[in-house]
């Protein structure tokens, strides 16, 4: 075959473009859906404890769910998905770019949290913590949409809409309690990304 054939260059460019495009299906949708369920349970549990006045227990609800429930399930489900991918004859690729993206986002969120605690603003302006984490999650969702799968763009749109709605409600009414509304977008976005990922995966199987 003649290597100078323009068709060879065209095929090469198509291969490069295909490799740089995010996958059409997120095979790890079950992990995302699990995080959505755990975070939703955490938000509901915190709300019920707050209504009953058990404020001393509140700080331990989300850390307990994340470290004792979510991370073991994350490891288990991720291993199962990797095994299923390997069984189909494809070797799963470790996404270092995605890993460093979320490490950076988590680091910035923790620094912002530490800054609010050290400065003492956490008591009077705690809603700033919600805005900071929701904004960072919105950026992370966009990166997931670019690097992982496209349903994360919908999650980013919902998160941005919740931030804007919370800000406008708090600004127009002058009630700081409305600023916390942005935090309720977190479980919704994880559930949305998981459900859309499951739907896309099932539709791809049916098409195949």
mmCIF file of C-alpha atoms in Angstrom:
data_model
loop_
_atom_site.group_PDB
_atom_site.id
_atom_site.type_symbol
_atom_site.label_atom_id
_atom_site.label_comp_id
_atom_site.label_asym_id
_atom_site.label_seq_id
_atom_site.Cartn_x
_atom_site.Cartn_y
_atom_site.Cartn_z
ATOM 1 C CA UNK A 1 0.000 0.000 0.000
ATOM 2 C CA UNK A 2 1.282 3.444 -0.914
ATOM 3 C CA UNK A 3 1.997 5.359 2.317
ATOM 4 C CA UNK A 4 1.744 8.693 0.481
ATOM 5 C CA UNK A 5 -1.895 8.008 -0.379
ATOM 6 C CA UNK A 6 -4.071 10.885 0.931
ATOM 7 C CA UNK A 7 -6.630 8.333 2.102
ATOM 8 C CA UNK A 8 -4.110 7.019 4.617
ATOM 9 C CA UNK A 9 -3.742 10.510 6.111
ATOM 10 C CA UNK A 10 -7.524 10.852 6.273
ATOM 11 C CA UNK A 11 -7.887 7.536 8.091
ATOM 12 C CA UNK A 12 -5.119 8.536 10.495
ATOM 13 C CA UNK A 13 -6.834 11.845 11.298
ATOM 14 C CA UNK A 14 -10.143 10.066 11.858
ATOM 15 C CA UNK A 15 -8.468 7.657 14.290
ATOM 16 C CA UNK A 16 -6.916 10.551 16.204
ATOM 17 C CA UNK A 17 -10.253 12.368 16.443
ATOM 18 C CA UNK A 18 -12.002 9.178 17.591
ATOM 19 C CA UNK A 19 -9.439 8.668 20.354
ATOM 20 C CA UNK A 20 -9.777 12.226 21.617
ATOM 21 C CA UNK A 21 -13.591 12.150 21.750
ATOM 22 C CA UNK A 22 -15.246 11.195 25.047
ATOM 23 C CA UNK A 23 -16.911 7.771 25.037
ATOM 24 C CA UNK A 24 -20.576 7.767 24.085
ATOM 25 C CA UNK A 25 -21.429 5.511 27.045
ATOM 26 C CA UNK A 26 -20.249 5.716 30.638
ATOM 27 C CA UNK A 27 -19.812 2.108 31.719
ATOM 28 C CA UNK A 28 -19.386 3.258 35.335
ATOM 29 C CA UNK A 29 -22.895 4.707 35.613
ATOM 30 C CA UNK A 30 -23.687 2.374 38.514
ATOM 31 C CA UNK A 31 -20.943 4.039 40.588
ATOM 32 C CA UNK A 32 -22.394 7.475 39.858
ATOM 33 C CA UNK A 33 -25.930 6.339 40.694
ATOM 34 C CA UNK A 34 -24.713 4.816 43.959
ATOM 35 C CA UNK A 35 -23.095 8.125 44.988
ATOM 36 C CA UNK A 36 -26.345 9.893 44.172
ATOM 37 C CA UNK A 37 -28.334 7.525 46.395
ATOM 38 C CA UNK A 38 -25.885 7.821 49.301
ATOM 39 C CA UNK A 39 -25.736 11.623 49.117
ATOM 40 C CA UNK A 40 -29.543 11.807 48.877
ATOM 41 C CA UNK A 41 -29.895 9.618 51.977
ATOM 42 C CA UNK A 42 -27.378 11.868 53.725
ATOM 43 C CA UNK A 43 -29.283 15.055 52.868
ATOM 44 C CA UNK A 44 -32.606 13.554 53.964
ATOM 45 C CA UNK A 45 -31.047 12.223 57.172
ATOM 46 C CA UNK A 46 -29.510 15.600 57.999
ATOM 47 C CA UNK A 47 -32.839 17.337 57.363
ATOM 48 C CA UNK A 48 -34.718 14.934 59.664
ATOM 49 C CA UNK A 49 -32.095 15.237 62.402
ATOM 50 C CA UNK A 50 -32.226 19.023 62.107
ATOM 51 C CA UNK A 51 -36.013 19.000 62.475
ATOM 52 C CA UNK A 52 -35.728 16.847 65.603
ATOM 53 C CA UNK A 53 -33.047 19.153 67.012
ATOM 54 C CA UNK A 54 -30.269 16.542 67.156
ATOM 55 C CA UNK A 55 -27.605 18.990 66.061
ATOM 56 C CA UNK A 56 -24.699 17.135 67.708
ATOM 57 C CA UNK A 57 -25.123 14.207 65.328
ATOM 58 C CA UNK A 58 -25.287 16.274 62.110
ATOM 59 C CA UNK A 59 -21.527 16.707 61.515
ATOM 60 C CA UNK A 60 -21.047 12.921 61.563
ATOM 61 C CA UNK A 61 -23.795 11.915 59.128
ATOM 62 C CA UNK A 62 -22.157 12.707 55.777
ATOM 63 C CA UNK A 63 -18.584 11.645 56.754
ATOM 64 C CA UNK A 64 -19.967 8.364 58.120
ATOM 65 C CA UNK A 65 -21.966 7.661 54.958
ATOM 66 C CA UNK A 66 -19.084 8.615 52.665
ATOM 67 C CA UNK A 67 -16.302 6.652 54.374
ATOM 68 C CA UNK A 68 -18.273 3.695 55.743
ATOM 69 C CA UNK A 69 -20.813 3.186 52.943
ATOM 70 C CA UNK A 70 -20.000 5.084 49.747
ATOM 71 C CA UNK A 71 -16.283 4.345 49.385
ATOM 72 C CA UNK A 72 -16.570 0.557 50.000
ATOM 73 C CA UNK A 73 -19.459 0.421 47.513
ATOM 74 C CA UNK A 74 -17.471 2.582 45.088
ATOM 75 C CA UNK A 75 -14.544 0.150 45.202
ATOM 76 C CA UNK A 76 -16.823 -2.887 44.840
ATOM 77 C CA UNK A 77 -18.902 -1.543 41.933
ATOM 78 C CA UNK A 78 -15.856 -0.170 40.120
ATOM 79 C CA UNK A 79 -14.154 -3.564 40.324
ATOM 80 C CA UNK A 80 -17.263 -5.298 38.962
ATOM 81 C CA UNK A 81 -17.498 -2.893 36.025
ATOM 82 C CA UNK A 82 -13.807 -3.337 35.242
ATOM 83 C CA UNK A 83 -14.201 -7.104 35.292
ATOM 84 C CA UNK A 84 -17.164 -6.912 32.911
ATOM 85 C CA UNK A 85 -15.184 -4.676 30.539
ATOM 86 C CA UNK A 86 -12.227 -7.058 30.622
ATOM 87 C CA UNK A 87 -14.576 -10.000 29.993
ATOM 88 C CA UNK A 88 -15.676 -8.313 26.756
ATOM 89 C CA UNK A 89 -12.057 -8.317 25.555
ATOM 90 C CA UNK A 90 -11.250 -4.659 26.251
ATOM 91 C CA UNK A 91 -8.646 -3.521 28.747
ATOM 92 C CA UNK A 92 -9.994 -0.602 30.869
ATOM 93 C CA UNK A 93 -7.851 2.523 30.624
ATOM 94 C CA UNK A 94 -6.855 4.282 33.827
ATOM 95 C CA UNK A 95 -7.812 7.948 33.468
ATOM 96 C CA UNK A 96 -4.992 9.872 35.140
ATOM 97 C CA UNK A 97 -6.277 13.163 33.730
ATOM 98 C CA UNK A 98 -9.660 12.627 35.380
ATOM 99 C CA UNK A 99 -8.037 11.576 38.647
ATOM 100 C CA UNK A 100 -5.851 14.684 38.860
ATOM 101 C CA UNK A 101 -8.800 16.871 37.893
ATOM 102 C CA UNK A 102 -10.860 15.688 40.861
ATOM 103 C CA UNK A 103 -7.881 15.721 43.226
ATOM 104 C CA UNK A 104 -7.364 19.392 42.331
ATOM 105 C CA UNK A 105 -11.064 20.175 42.782
ATOM 106 C CA UNK A 106 -11.172 18.421 46.168
ATOM 107 C CA UNK A 107 -7.988 20.205 47.254
ATOM 108 C CA UNK A 108 -9.402 23.621 46.396
ATOM 109 C CA UNK A 109 -12.643 22.819 48.210
ATOM 110 C CA UNK A 110 -10.793 21.699 51.334
ATOM 111 C CA UNK A 111 -8.623 24.829 51.286
ATOM 112 C CA UNK A 112 -11.732 27.015 50.974
ATOM 113 C CA UNK A 113 -13.336 25.127 53.856
ATOM 114 C CA UNK A 114 -10.228 25.511 56.017
ATOM 115 C CA UNK A 115 -10.073 29.229 55.208
ATOM 116 C CA UNK A 116 -13.677 29.769 56.338
ATOM 117 C CA UNK A 117 -13.070 27.805 59.540
ATOM 118 C CA UNK A 118 -9.808 29.584 60.430
ATOM 119 C CA UNK A 119 -11.231 33.040 59.688
ATOM 120 C CA UNK A 120 -14.348 32.328 61.735
ATOM 121 C CA UNK A 121 -16.684 33.151 58.832
ATOM 122 C CA UNK A 122 -18.091 29.623 58.910
ATOM 123 C CA UNK A 123 -20.489 30.605 61.717
ATOM 124 C CA UNK A 124 -21.962 33.708 60.069
ATOM 125 C CA UNK A 125 -21.351 33.019 56.373
ATOM 126 C CA UNK A 126 -21.543 29.240 56.196
ATOM 127 C CA UNK A 127 -23.531 29.417 52.963
ATOM 128 C CA UNK A 128 -20.311 30.501 51.221
ATOM 129 C CA UNK A 129 -19.097 26.948 51.767
ATOM 130 C CA UNK A 130 -22.107 25.634 49.855
ATOM 131 C CA UNK A 131 -21.510 28.024 46.969
ATOM 132 C CA UNK A 132 -17.801 27.125 46.855
ATOM 133 C CA UNK A 133 -18.335 23.361 46.715
ATOM 134 C CA UNK A 134 -21.248 23.605 44.281
ATOM 135 C CA UNK A 135 -19.192 25.819 41.958
ATOM 136 C CA UNK A 136 -16.263 23.398 42.084
ATOM 137 C CA UNK A 137 -18.582 20.460 41.411
ATOM 138 C CA UNK A 138 -20.021 22.315 38.416
ATOM 139 C CA UNK A 139 -16.495 22.671 36.986
ATOM 140 C CA UNK A 140 -15.841 18.988 37.688
ATOM 141 C CA UNK A 141 -19.048 17.978 35.924
ATOM 142 C CA UNK A 142 -17.991 19.918 32.831
ATOM 143 C CA UNK A 143 -14.623 18.134 32.869
ATOM 144 C CA UNK A 144 -16.437 14.808 33.236
ATOM 145 C CA UNK A 145 -18.511 15.721 30.192
ATOM 146 C CA UNK A 146 -15.358 16.420 28.191
ATOM 147 C CA UNK A 147 -13.314 13.448 29.392
ATOM 148 C CA UNK A 148 -15.884 10.829 30.390
ATOM 149 C CA UNK A 149 -19.369 11.051 28.880
ATOM 150 C CA UNK A 150 -21.824 13.692 27.750
ATOM 151 C CA UNK A 151 -24.570 13.229 30.342
ATOM 152 C CA UNK A 152 -22.377 15.122 32.804
ATOM 153 C CA UNK A 153 -23.077 18.311 30.837
ATOM 154 C CA UNK A 154 -26.706 17.996 31.956
ATOM 155 C CA UNK A 155 -25.542 17.606 35.551
ATOM 156 C CA UNK A 156 -23.415 20.748 35.196
ATOM 157 C CA UNK A 157 -26.402 22.671 33.801
ATOM 158 C CA UNK A 158 -28.643 21.611 36.705
ATOM 159 C CA UNK A 159 -25.965 22.514 39.256
ATOM 160 C CA UNK A 160 -25.431 25.933 37.686
ATOM 161 C CA UNK A 161 -29.195 26.533 37.647
ATOM 162 C CA UNK A 162 -29.464 25.626 41.359
ATOM 163 C CA UNK A 163 -26.628 28.030 42.239
ATOM 164 C CA UNK A 164 -28.250 30.866 40.295
ATOM 165 C CA UNK A 165 -31.701 30.125 41.771
ATOM 166 C CA UNK A 166 -30.325 30.044 45.329
ATOM 167 C CA UNK A 167 -28.453 33.317 44.842
ATOM 168 C CA UNK A 168 -31.439 35.116 43.333
ATOM 169 C CA UNK A 169 -33.829 33.823 46.002
ATOM 170 C CA UNK A 170 -31.502 34.893 48.796
ATOM 171 C CA UNK A 171 -30.715 38.254 47.219
ATOM 172 C CA UNK A 172 -34.312 39.184 46.397
ATOM 173 C CA UNK A 173 -35.798 38.071 49.718
ATOM 174 C CA UNK A 174 -32.877 39.011 51.948
ATOM 175 C CA UNK A 175 -33.148 35.627 53.689
ATOM 176 C CA UNK A 176 -29.784 33.824 54.093
ATOM 177 C CA UNK A 177 -31.570 30.480 54.461
ATOM 178 C CA UNK A 178 -32.288 30.458 50.735
ATOM 179 C CA UNK A 179 -28.556 30.355 49.978
ATOM 180 C CA UNK A 180 -28.418 26.785 51.266
ATOM 181 C CA UNK A 181 -30.799 25.739 48.483
ATOM 182 C CA UNK A 182 -27.840 25.332 46.109
ATOM 183 C CA UNK A 183 -26.627 22.351 48.138
ATOM 184 C CA UNK A 184 -29.729 20.361 47.264
ATOM 185 C CA UNK A 185 -28.550 20.343 43.669
ATOM 186 C CA UNK A 186 -25.696 17.975 44.607
ATOM 187 C CA UNK A 187 -27.741 14.753 45.073
ATOM 188 C CA UNK A 188 -29.972 15.700 42.137
ATOM 189 C CA UNK A 189 -27.012 16.038 39.771
ATOM 190 C CA UNK A 190 -25.458 12.718 40.792
ATOM 191 C CA UNK A 191 -28.786 10.930 40.397
ATOM 192 C CA UNK A 192 -29.366 12.626 37.041
ATOM 193 C CA UNK A 193 -25.926 11.647 35.713
ATOM 194 C CA UNK A 194 -26.385 8.059 36.909
ATOM 195 C CA UNK A 195 -29.871 7.684 35.429
ATOM 196 C CA UNK A 196 -28.868 9.226 32.089
ATOM 197 C CA UNK A 197 -25.738 7.063 31.993
ATOM 198 C CA UNK A 198 -27.836 3.939 32.598
ATOM 199 C CA UNK A 199 -30.284 4.961 29.866
ATOM 200 C CA UNK A 200 -27.488 5.621 27.374
ATOM 201 C CA UNK A 201 -25.826 2.294 28.161
ATOM 202 C CA UNK A 202 -29.097 0.375 27.711
ATOM 203 C CA UNK A 203 -29.969 2.189 24.471
ATOM 204 C CA UNK A 204 -26.508 1.385 23.081
ATOM 205 C CA UNK A 205 -27.010 -2.318 23.908
ATOM 206 C CA UNK A 206 -30.409 -2.295 22.161
ATOM 207 C CA UNK A 207 -28.950 -0.575 19.102
ATOM 208 C CA UNK A 208 -26.143 -3.119 18.949
#
